[in-house]
PDB file of C-alpha atoms and ligand atoms in Angstrom:
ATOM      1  CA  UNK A   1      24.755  92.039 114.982  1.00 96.00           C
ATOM      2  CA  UNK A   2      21.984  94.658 113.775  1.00 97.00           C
ATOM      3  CA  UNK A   3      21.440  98.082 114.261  1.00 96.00           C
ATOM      4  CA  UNK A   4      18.518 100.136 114.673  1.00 95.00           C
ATOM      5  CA  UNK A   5      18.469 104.162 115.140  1.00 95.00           C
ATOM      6  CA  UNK A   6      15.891 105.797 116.530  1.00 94.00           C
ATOM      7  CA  UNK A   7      15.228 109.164 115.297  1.00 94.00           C
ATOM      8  CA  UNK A   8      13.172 112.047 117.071  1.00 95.00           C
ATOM      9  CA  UNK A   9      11.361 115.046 115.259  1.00 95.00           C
ATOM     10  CA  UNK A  10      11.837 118.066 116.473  1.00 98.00           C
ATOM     11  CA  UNK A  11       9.829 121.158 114.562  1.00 98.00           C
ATOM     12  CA  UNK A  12      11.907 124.565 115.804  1.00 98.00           C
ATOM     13  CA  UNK A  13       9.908 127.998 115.451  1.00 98.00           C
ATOM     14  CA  UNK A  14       9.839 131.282 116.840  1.00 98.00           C
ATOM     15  CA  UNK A  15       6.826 132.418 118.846  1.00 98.00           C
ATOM     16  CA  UNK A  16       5.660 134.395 115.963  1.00 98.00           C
ATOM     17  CA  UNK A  17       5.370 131.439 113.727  1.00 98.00           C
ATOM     18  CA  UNK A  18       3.052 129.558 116.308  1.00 98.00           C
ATOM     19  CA  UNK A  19      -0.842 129.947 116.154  1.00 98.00           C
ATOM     20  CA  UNK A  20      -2.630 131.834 118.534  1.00 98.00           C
ATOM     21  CA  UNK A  21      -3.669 129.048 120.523  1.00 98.00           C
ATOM     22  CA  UNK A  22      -0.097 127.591 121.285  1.00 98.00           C
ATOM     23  CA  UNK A  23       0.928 131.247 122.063  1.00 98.00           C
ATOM     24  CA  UNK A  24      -1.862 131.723 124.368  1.00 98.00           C
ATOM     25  CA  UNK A  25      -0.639 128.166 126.026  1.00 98.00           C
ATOM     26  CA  UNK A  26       3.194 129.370 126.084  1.00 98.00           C
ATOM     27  CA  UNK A  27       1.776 132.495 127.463  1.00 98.00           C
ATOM     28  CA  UNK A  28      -0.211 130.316 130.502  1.00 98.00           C
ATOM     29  CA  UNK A  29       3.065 128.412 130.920  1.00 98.00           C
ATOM     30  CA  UNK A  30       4.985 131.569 131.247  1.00 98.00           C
ATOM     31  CA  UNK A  31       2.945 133.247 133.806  1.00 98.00           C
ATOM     32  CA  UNK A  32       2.790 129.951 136.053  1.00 98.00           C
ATOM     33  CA  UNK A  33       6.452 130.400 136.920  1.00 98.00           C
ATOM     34  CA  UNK A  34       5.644 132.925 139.277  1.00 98.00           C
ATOM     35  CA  UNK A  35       3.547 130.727 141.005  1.00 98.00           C
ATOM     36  CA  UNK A  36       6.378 128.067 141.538  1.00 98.00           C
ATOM     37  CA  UNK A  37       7.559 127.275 144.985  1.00 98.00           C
ATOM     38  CA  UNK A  38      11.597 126.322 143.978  1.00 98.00           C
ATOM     39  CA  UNK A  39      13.350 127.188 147.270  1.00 98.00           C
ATOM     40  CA  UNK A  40      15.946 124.907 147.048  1.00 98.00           C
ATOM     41  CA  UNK A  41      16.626 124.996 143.495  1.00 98.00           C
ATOM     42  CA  UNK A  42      15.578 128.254 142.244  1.00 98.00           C
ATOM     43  CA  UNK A  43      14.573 126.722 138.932  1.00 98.00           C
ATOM     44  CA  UNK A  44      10.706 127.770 138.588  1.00 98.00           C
ATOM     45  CA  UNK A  45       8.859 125.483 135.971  1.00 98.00           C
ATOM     46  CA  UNK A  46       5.221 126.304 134.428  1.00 98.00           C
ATOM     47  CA  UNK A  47       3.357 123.585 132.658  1.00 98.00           C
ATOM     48  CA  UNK A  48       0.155 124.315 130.690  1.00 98.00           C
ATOM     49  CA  UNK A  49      -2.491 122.073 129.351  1.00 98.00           C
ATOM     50  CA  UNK A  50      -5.122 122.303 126.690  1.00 98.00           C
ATOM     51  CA  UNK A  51      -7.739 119.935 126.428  1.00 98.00           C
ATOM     52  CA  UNK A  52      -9.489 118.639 123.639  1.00 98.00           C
ATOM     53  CA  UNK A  53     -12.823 120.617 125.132  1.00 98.00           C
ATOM     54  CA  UNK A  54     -10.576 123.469 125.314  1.00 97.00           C
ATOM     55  CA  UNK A  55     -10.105 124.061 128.746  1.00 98.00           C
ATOM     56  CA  UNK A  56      -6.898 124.817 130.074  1.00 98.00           C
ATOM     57  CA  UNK A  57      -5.232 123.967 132.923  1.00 98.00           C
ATOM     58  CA  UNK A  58      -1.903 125.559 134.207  1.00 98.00           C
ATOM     59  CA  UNK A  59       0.768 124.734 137.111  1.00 98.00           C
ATOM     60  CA  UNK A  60       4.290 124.800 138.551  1.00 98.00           C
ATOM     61  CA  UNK A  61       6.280 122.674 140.525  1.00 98.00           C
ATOM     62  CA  UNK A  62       6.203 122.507 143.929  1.00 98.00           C
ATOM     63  CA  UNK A  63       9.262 121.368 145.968  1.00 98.00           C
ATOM     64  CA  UNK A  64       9.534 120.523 149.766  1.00 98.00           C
ATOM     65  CA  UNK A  65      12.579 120.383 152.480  1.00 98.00           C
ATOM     66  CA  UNK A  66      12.424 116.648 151.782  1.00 98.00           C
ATOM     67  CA  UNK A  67      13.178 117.107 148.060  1.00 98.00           C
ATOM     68  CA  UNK A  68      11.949 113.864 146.572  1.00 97.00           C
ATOM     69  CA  UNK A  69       8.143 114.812 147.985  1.00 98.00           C
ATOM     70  CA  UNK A  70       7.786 117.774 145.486  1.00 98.00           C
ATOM     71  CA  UNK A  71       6.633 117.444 142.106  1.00 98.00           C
ATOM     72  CA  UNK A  72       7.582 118.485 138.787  1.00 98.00           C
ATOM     73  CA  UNK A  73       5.160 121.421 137.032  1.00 98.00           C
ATOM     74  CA  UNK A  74       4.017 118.788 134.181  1.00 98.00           C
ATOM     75  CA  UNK A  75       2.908 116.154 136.294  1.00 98.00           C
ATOM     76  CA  UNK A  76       0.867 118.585 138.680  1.00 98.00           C
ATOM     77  CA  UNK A  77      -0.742 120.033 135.853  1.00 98.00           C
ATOM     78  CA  UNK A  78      -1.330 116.929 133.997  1.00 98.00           C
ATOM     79  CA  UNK A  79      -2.853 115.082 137.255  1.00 98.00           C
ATOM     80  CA  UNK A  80      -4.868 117.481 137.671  1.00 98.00           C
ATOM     81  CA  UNK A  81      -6.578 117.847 134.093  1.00 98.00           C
ATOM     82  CA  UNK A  82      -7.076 114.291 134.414  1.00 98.00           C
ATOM     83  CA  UNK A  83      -8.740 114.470 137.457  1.00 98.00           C
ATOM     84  CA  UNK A  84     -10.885 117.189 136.673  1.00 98.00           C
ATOM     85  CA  UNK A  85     -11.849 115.694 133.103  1.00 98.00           C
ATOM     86  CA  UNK A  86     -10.983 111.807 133.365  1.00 98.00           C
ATOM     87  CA  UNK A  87     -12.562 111.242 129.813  1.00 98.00           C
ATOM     88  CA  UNK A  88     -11.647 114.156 127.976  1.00 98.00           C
ATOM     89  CA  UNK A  89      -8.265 113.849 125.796  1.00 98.00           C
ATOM     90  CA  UNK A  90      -5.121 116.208 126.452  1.00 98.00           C
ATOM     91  CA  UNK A  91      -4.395 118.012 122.714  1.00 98.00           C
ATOM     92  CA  UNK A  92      -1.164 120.297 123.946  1.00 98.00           C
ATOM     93  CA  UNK A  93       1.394 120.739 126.933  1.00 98.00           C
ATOM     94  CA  UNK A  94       3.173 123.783 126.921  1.00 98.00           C
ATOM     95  CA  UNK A  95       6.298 124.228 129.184  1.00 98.00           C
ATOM     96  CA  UNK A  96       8.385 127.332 130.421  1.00 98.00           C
ATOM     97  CA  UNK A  97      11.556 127.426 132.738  1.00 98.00           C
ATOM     98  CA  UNK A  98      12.974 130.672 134.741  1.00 98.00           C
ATOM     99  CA  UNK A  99      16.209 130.990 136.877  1.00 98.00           C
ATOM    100  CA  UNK A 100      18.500 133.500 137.505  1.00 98.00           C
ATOM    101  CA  UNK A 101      16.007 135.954 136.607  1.00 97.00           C
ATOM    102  CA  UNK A 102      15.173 134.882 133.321  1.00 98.00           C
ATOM    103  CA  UNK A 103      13.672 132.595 130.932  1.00 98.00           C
ATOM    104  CA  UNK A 104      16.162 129.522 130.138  1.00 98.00           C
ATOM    105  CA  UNK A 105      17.265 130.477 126.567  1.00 98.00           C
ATOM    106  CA  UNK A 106      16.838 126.660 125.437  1.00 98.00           C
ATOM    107  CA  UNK A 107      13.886 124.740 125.326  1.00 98.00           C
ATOM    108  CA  UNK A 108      13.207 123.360 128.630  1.00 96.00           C
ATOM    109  CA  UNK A 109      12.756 119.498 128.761  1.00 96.00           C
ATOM    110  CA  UNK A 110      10.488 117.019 130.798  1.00 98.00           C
ATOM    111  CA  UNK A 111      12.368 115.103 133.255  1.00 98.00           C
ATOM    112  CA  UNK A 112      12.163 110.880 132.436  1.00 97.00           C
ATOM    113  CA  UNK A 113       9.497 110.776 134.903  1.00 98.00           C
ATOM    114  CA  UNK A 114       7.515 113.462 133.669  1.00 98.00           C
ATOM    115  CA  UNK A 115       7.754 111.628 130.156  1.00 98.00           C
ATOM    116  CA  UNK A 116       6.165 108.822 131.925  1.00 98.00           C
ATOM    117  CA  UNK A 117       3.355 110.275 133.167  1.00 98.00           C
ATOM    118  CA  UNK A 118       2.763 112.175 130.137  1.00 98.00           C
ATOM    119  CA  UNK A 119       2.658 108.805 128.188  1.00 98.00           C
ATOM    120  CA  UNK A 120       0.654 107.084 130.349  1.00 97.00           C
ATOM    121  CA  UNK A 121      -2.423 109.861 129.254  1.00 98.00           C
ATOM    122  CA  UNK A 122      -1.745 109.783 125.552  1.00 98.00           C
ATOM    123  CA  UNK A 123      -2.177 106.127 125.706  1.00 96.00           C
ATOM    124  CA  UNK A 124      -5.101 106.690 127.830  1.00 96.00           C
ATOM    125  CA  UNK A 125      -6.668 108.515 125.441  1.00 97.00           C
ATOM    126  CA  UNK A 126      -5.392 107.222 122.218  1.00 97.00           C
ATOM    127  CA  UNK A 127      -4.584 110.409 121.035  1.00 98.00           C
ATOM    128  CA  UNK A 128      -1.457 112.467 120.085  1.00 98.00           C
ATOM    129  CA  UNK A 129      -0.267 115.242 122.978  1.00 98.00           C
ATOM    130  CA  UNK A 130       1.413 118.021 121.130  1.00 98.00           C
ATOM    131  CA  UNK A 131       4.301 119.214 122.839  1.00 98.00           C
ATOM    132  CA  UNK A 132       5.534 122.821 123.131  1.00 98.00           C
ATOM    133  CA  UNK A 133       8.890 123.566 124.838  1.00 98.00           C
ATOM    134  CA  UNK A 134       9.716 127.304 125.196  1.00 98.00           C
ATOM    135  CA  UNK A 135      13.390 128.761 125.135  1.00 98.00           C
ATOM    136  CA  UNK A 136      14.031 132.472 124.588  1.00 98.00           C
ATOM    137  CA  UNK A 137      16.317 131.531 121.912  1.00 98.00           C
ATOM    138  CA  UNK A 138      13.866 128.826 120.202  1.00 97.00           C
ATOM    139  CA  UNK A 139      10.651 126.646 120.772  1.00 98.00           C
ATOM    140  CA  UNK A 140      10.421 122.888 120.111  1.00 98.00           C
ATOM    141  CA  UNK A 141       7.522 121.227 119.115  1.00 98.00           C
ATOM    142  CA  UNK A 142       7.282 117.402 119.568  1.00 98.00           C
ATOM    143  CA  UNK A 143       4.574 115.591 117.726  1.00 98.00           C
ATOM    144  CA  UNK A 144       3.855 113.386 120.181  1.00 98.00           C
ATOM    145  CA  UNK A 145       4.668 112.179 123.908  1.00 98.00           C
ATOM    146  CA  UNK A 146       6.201 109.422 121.988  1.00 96.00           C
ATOM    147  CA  UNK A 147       8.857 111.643 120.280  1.00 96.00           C
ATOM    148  CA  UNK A 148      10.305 112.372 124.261  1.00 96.00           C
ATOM    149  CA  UNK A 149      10.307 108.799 125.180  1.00 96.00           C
ATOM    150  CA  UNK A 150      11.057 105.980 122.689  1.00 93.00           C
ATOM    151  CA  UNK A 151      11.618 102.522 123.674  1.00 92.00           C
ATOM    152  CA  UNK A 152       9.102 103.512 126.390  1.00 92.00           C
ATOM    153  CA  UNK A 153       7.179 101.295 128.815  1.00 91.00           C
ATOM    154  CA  UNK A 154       3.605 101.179 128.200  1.00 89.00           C
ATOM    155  CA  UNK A 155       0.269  99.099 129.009  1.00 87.00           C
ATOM    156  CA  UNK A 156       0.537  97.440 126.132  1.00 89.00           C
ATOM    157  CA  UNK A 157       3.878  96.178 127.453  1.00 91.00           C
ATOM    158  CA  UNK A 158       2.227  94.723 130.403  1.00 92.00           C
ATOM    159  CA  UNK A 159       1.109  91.992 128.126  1.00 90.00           C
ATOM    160  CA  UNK A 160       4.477  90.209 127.499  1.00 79.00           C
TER     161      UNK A 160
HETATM  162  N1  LIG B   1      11.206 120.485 137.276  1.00 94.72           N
HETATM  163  C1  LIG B   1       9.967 120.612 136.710  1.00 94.72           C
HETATM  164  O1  LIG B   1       9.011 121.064 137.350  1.00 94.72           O
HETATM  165  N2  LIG B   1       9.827 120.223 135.434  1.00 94.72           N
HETATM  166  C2  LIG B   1      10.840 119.831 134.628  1.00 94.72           C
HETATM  167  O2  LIG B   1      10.607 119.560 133.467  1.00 94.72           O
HETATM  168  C3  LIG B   1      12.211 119.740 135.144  1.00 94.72           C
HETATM  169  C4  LIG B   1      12.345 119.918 136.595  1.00 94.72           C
HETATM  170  C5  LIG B   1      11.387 120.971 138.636  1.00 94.72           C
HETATM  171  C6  LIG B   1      11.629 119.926 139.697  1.00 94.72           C
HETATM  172  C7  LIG B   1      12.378 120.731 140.731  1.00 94.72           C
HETATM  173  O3  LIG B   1      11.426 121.452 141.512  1.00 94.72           O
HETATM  174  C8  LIG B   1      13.164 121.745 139.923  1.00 94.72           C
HETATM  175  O4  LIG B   1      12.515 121.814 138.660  1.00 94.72           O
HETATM  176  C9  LIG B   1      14.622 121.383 139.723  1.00 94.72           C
HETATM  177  O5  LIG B   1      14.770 120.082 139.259  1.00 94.72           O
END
Protein backbone atom coordinates (compact mmCIF):
# COMPACT_ATOMS: atom_id res chain seq x y z
CA UNK A 1 0.00 0.00 0.00
CA UNK A 2 1.09 3.74 -0.90
CA UNK A 3 0.11 6.93 0.18
CA UNK A 4 -0.27 10.12 -1.43
CA UNK A 5 -1.40 13.58 0.36
CA UNK A 6 -2.71 16.16 -1.34
CA UNK A 7 -1.98 19.50 -0.06
CA UNK A 8 -3.94 22.86 -0.79
CA UNK A 9 -2.45 26.50 -0.57
CA UNK A 10 -4.20 28.77 1.05
CA UNK A 11 -2.59 32.60 1.17
CA UNK A 12 -4.64 34.40 4.34
CA UNK A 13 -4.62 38.39 4.33
CA UNK A 14 -6.52 41.14 5.57
CA UNK A 15 -8.29 43.45 3.14
CA UNK A 16 -5.66 45.98 3.63
CA UNK A 17 -2.94 43.76 2.40
CA UNK A 18 -4.86 43.08 -0.98
CA UNK A 19 -4.29 45.37 -4.10
CA UNK A 20 -6.71 47.69 -5.19
CA UNK A 21 -8.06 45.64 -7.79
CA UNK A 22 -9.00 42.54 -5.57
CA UNK A 23 -10.51 45.11 -3.09
CA UNK A 24 -12.49 46.72 -5.70
CA UNK A 25 -13.67 42.90 -6.66
CA UNK A 26 -14.41 42.03 -2.81
CA UNK A 27 -16.10 45.32 -2.80
CA UNK A 28 -18.46 44.17 -6.13
CA UNK A 29 -18.96 40.86 -4.30
CA UNK A 30 -20.05 42.60 -1.21
CA UNK A 31 -22.58 44.85 -2.65
CA UNK A 32 -24.20 41.89 -4.79
CA UNK A 33 -25.58 40.38 -1.60
CA UNK A 34 -28.21 42.77 -1.54
CA UNK A 35 -29.27 41.77 -4.72
CA UNK A 36 -29.70 38.02 -3.66
CA UNK A 37 -33.09 36.46 -3.68
CA UNK A 38 -32.45 33.71 -0.48
CA UNK A 39 -36.03 33.31 0.81
CA UNK A 40 -35.76 30.06 1.99
CA UNK A 41 -32.38 30.10 3.29
CA UNK A 42 -31.57 33.54 4.19
CA UNK A 43 -27.95 32.99 3.23
CA UNK A 44 -27.31 35.85 0.48
CA UNK A 45 -24.13 35.02 -1.70
CA UNK A 46 -22.31 37.67 -4.13
CA UNK A 47 -19.89 36.40 -6.69
CA UNK A 48 -17.69 38.79 -8.71
CA UNK A 49 -15.67 38.29 -11.80
CA UNK A 50 -12.78 40.02 -13.43
CA UNK A 51 -11.80 39.31 -16.76
CA UNK A 52 -8.64 39.30 -18.34
CA UNK A 53 -10.01 42.54 -20.55
CA UNK A 54 -10.95 43.86 -17.29
CA UNK A 55 -14.46 43.85 -17.26
CA UNK A 56 -16.29 42.79 -14.40
CA UNK A 57 -19.14 40.99 -13.93
CA UNK A 58 -21.08 40.60 -10.56
CA UNK A 59 -24.11 38.31 -9.21
CA UNK A 60 -25.97 36.49 -6.44
CA UNK A 61 -27.80 33.50 -6.12
CA UNK A 62 -31.09 33.11 -6.92
CA UNK A 63 -33.27 30.43 -5.23
CA UNK A 64 -36.88 29.25 -6.12
CA UNK A 65 -39.89 27.38 -4.10
CA UNK A 66 -38.56 24.29 -5.88
CA UNK A 67 -35.10 24.63 -4.30
CA UNK A 68 -32.94 22.57 -6.62
CA UNK A 69 -34.01 25.16 -9.70
CA UNK A 70 -32.02 28.11 -8.12
CA UNK A 71 -28.51 28.68 -8.61
CA UNK A 72 -25.56 29.38 -6.67
CA UNK A 73 -24.03 33.27 -7.01
CA UNK A 74 -20.66 31.81 -8.70
CA UNK A 75 -22.15 29.91 -11.31
CA UNK A 76 -24.63 32.82 -12.36
CA UNK A 77 -21.91 35.11 -12.51
CA UNK A 78 -19.50 32.88 -14.14
CA UNK A 79 -22.19 31.78 -16.95
CA UNK A 80 -22.74 34.82 -17.62
CA UNK A 81 -19.09 36.28 -18.22
CA UNK A 82 -18.75 33.44 -20.41
CA UNK A 83 -21.55 34.17 -22.33
CA UNK A 84 -20.97 37.65 -22.73
CA UNK A 85 -17.10 37.14 -23.58
CA UNK A 86 -16.82 33.33 -24.74
CA UNK A 87 -13.05 33.93 -25.69
CA UNK A 88 -11.86 36.14 -23.16
CA UNK A 89 -10.10 34.37 -19.99
CA UNK A 90 -11.53 34.78 -16.29
CA UNK A 91 -8.26 36.29 -14.10
CA UNK A 92 -10.25 36.55 -10.47
CA UNK A 93 -13.57 35.41 -8.64
CA UNK A 94 -14.29 37.15 -5.66
CA UNK A 95 -16.97 35.78 -3.20
CA UNK A 96 -18.96 37.32 -0.16
CA UNK A 97 -21.63 35.62 2.16
CA UNK A 98 -24.31 37.55 4.54
CA UNK A 99 -26.86 36.03 7.06
CA UNK A 100 -28.18 37.00 10.10
CA UNK A 101 -27.40 40.44 9.31
CA UNK A 102 -23.90 40.20 8.71
CA UNK A 103 -21.00 39.18 6.79
CA UNK A 104 -20.02 35.35 7.61
CA UNK A 105 -16.82 35.93 9.69
CA UNK A 106 -15.03 32.94 7.72
CA UNK A 107 -14.23 32.77 4.30
CA UNK A 108 -17.14 31.64 2.42
CA UNK A 109 -16.57 28.52 0.17
CA UNK A 110 -17.86 27.34 -3.35
CA UNK A 111 -20.18 24.54 -3.12
CA UNK A 112 -18.65 21.07 -5.15
CA UNK A 113 -20.71 22.10 -7.96
CA UNK A 114 -19.70 25.51 -8.14
CA UNK A 115 -15.99 24.10 -8.14
CA UNK A 116 -17.05 22.33 -11.18
CA UNK A 117 -18.16 24.88 -13.14
CA UNK A 118 -15.44 27.07 -12.16
CA UNK A 119 -12.96 24.37 -13.48
CA UNK A 120 -14.53 23.71 -16.44
CA UNK A 121 -13.54 27.73 -17.54
CA UNK A 122 -9.99 27.63 -16.29
CA UNK A 123 -9.48 24.68 -18.43
CA UNK A 124 -11.28 26.45 -21.08
CA UNK A 125 -9.06 29.00 -21.10
CA UNK A 126 -5.85 27.52 -20.00
CA UNK A 127 -5.33 29.97 -17.56
CA UNK A 128 -5.13 30.26 -13.72
CA UNK A 129 -8.57 31.82 -11.93
CA UNK A 130 -7.44 33.54 -8.81
CA UNK A 131 -9.67 32.98 -6.09
CA UNK A 132 -10.72 35.46 -3.36
CA UNK A 133 -12.93 34.28 -0.46
CA UNK A 134 -14.01 37.07 1.97
CA UNK A 135 -14.65 36.50 5.82
CA UNK A 136 -14.82 39.43 8.25
CA UNK A 137 -12.33 37.70 10.27
CA UNK A 138 -9.90 36.73 7.21
CA UNK A 139 -9.69 36.41 3.30
CA UNK A 140 -8.39 33.33 1.44
CA UNK A 141 -6.77 33.43 -1.65
CA UNK A 142 -6.54 30.21 -3.77
CA UNK A 143 -4.10 30.15 -6.60
CA UNK A 144 -6.04 28.40 -8.74
CA UNK A 145 -9.59 26.64 -9.33
CA UNK A 146 -7.44 23.66 -8.96
CA UNK A 147 -6.47 24.40 -5.30
CA UNK A 148 -10.67 23.97 -4.47
CA UNK A 149 -10.97 20.81 -6.35
CA UNK A 150 -8.16 18.21 -6.57
CA UNK A 151 -8.61 14.86 -7.93
CA UNK A 152 -11.12 16.75 -10.14
CA UNK A 153 -12.88 15.59 -13.31
CA UNK A 154 -11.81 17.32 -16.31
CA UNK A 155 -11.84 17.12 -20.32
CA UNK A 156 -8.78 15.80 -20.33
CA UNK A 157 -10.28 12.93 -18.32
CA UNK A 158 -12.71 12.25 -20.99
CA UNK A 159 -9.89 10.64 -22.82
CA UNK A 160 -9.40 7.48 -20.66
N1 LIG B 1 -24.87 29.43 -2.32
C1 LIG B 1 -24.18 30.20 -3.21
O1 LIG B 1 -24.76 31.02 -3.94
N2 LIG B 1 -22.85 30.04 -3.27
C2 LIG B 1 -22.12 29.27 -2.44
O2 LIG B 1 -20.91 29.25 -2.54
C3 LIG B 1 -22.78 28.46 -1.40
C4 LIG B 1 -24.25 28.43 -1.48
C5 LIG B 1 -26.30 29.64 -2.19
C6 LIG B 1 -27.19 28.53 -2.69
C7 LIG B 1 -28.43 28.77 -1.86
O3 LIG B 1 -29.20 29.80 -2.48
C8 LIG B 1 -27.91 29.32 -0.54
O4 LIG B 1 -26.61 29.81 -0.83
C9 LIG B 1 -27.84 28.30 0.57
O5 LIG B 1 -27.18 27.14 0.17
Amino acid sequence: MQKKTIETNIEIYSFEELDNAKQTLINKAKEQVSKAYAPYSGFHVGAAIELENGEIFAASNQENSAYPSGLCAERIAMFFANAQYPDVAVKTLAIAAYTNGEFIADPVTPCGSCRQVLLETETRFEKDITILLYGTKNIFQLENVKQLLPLCFEKSSLKG
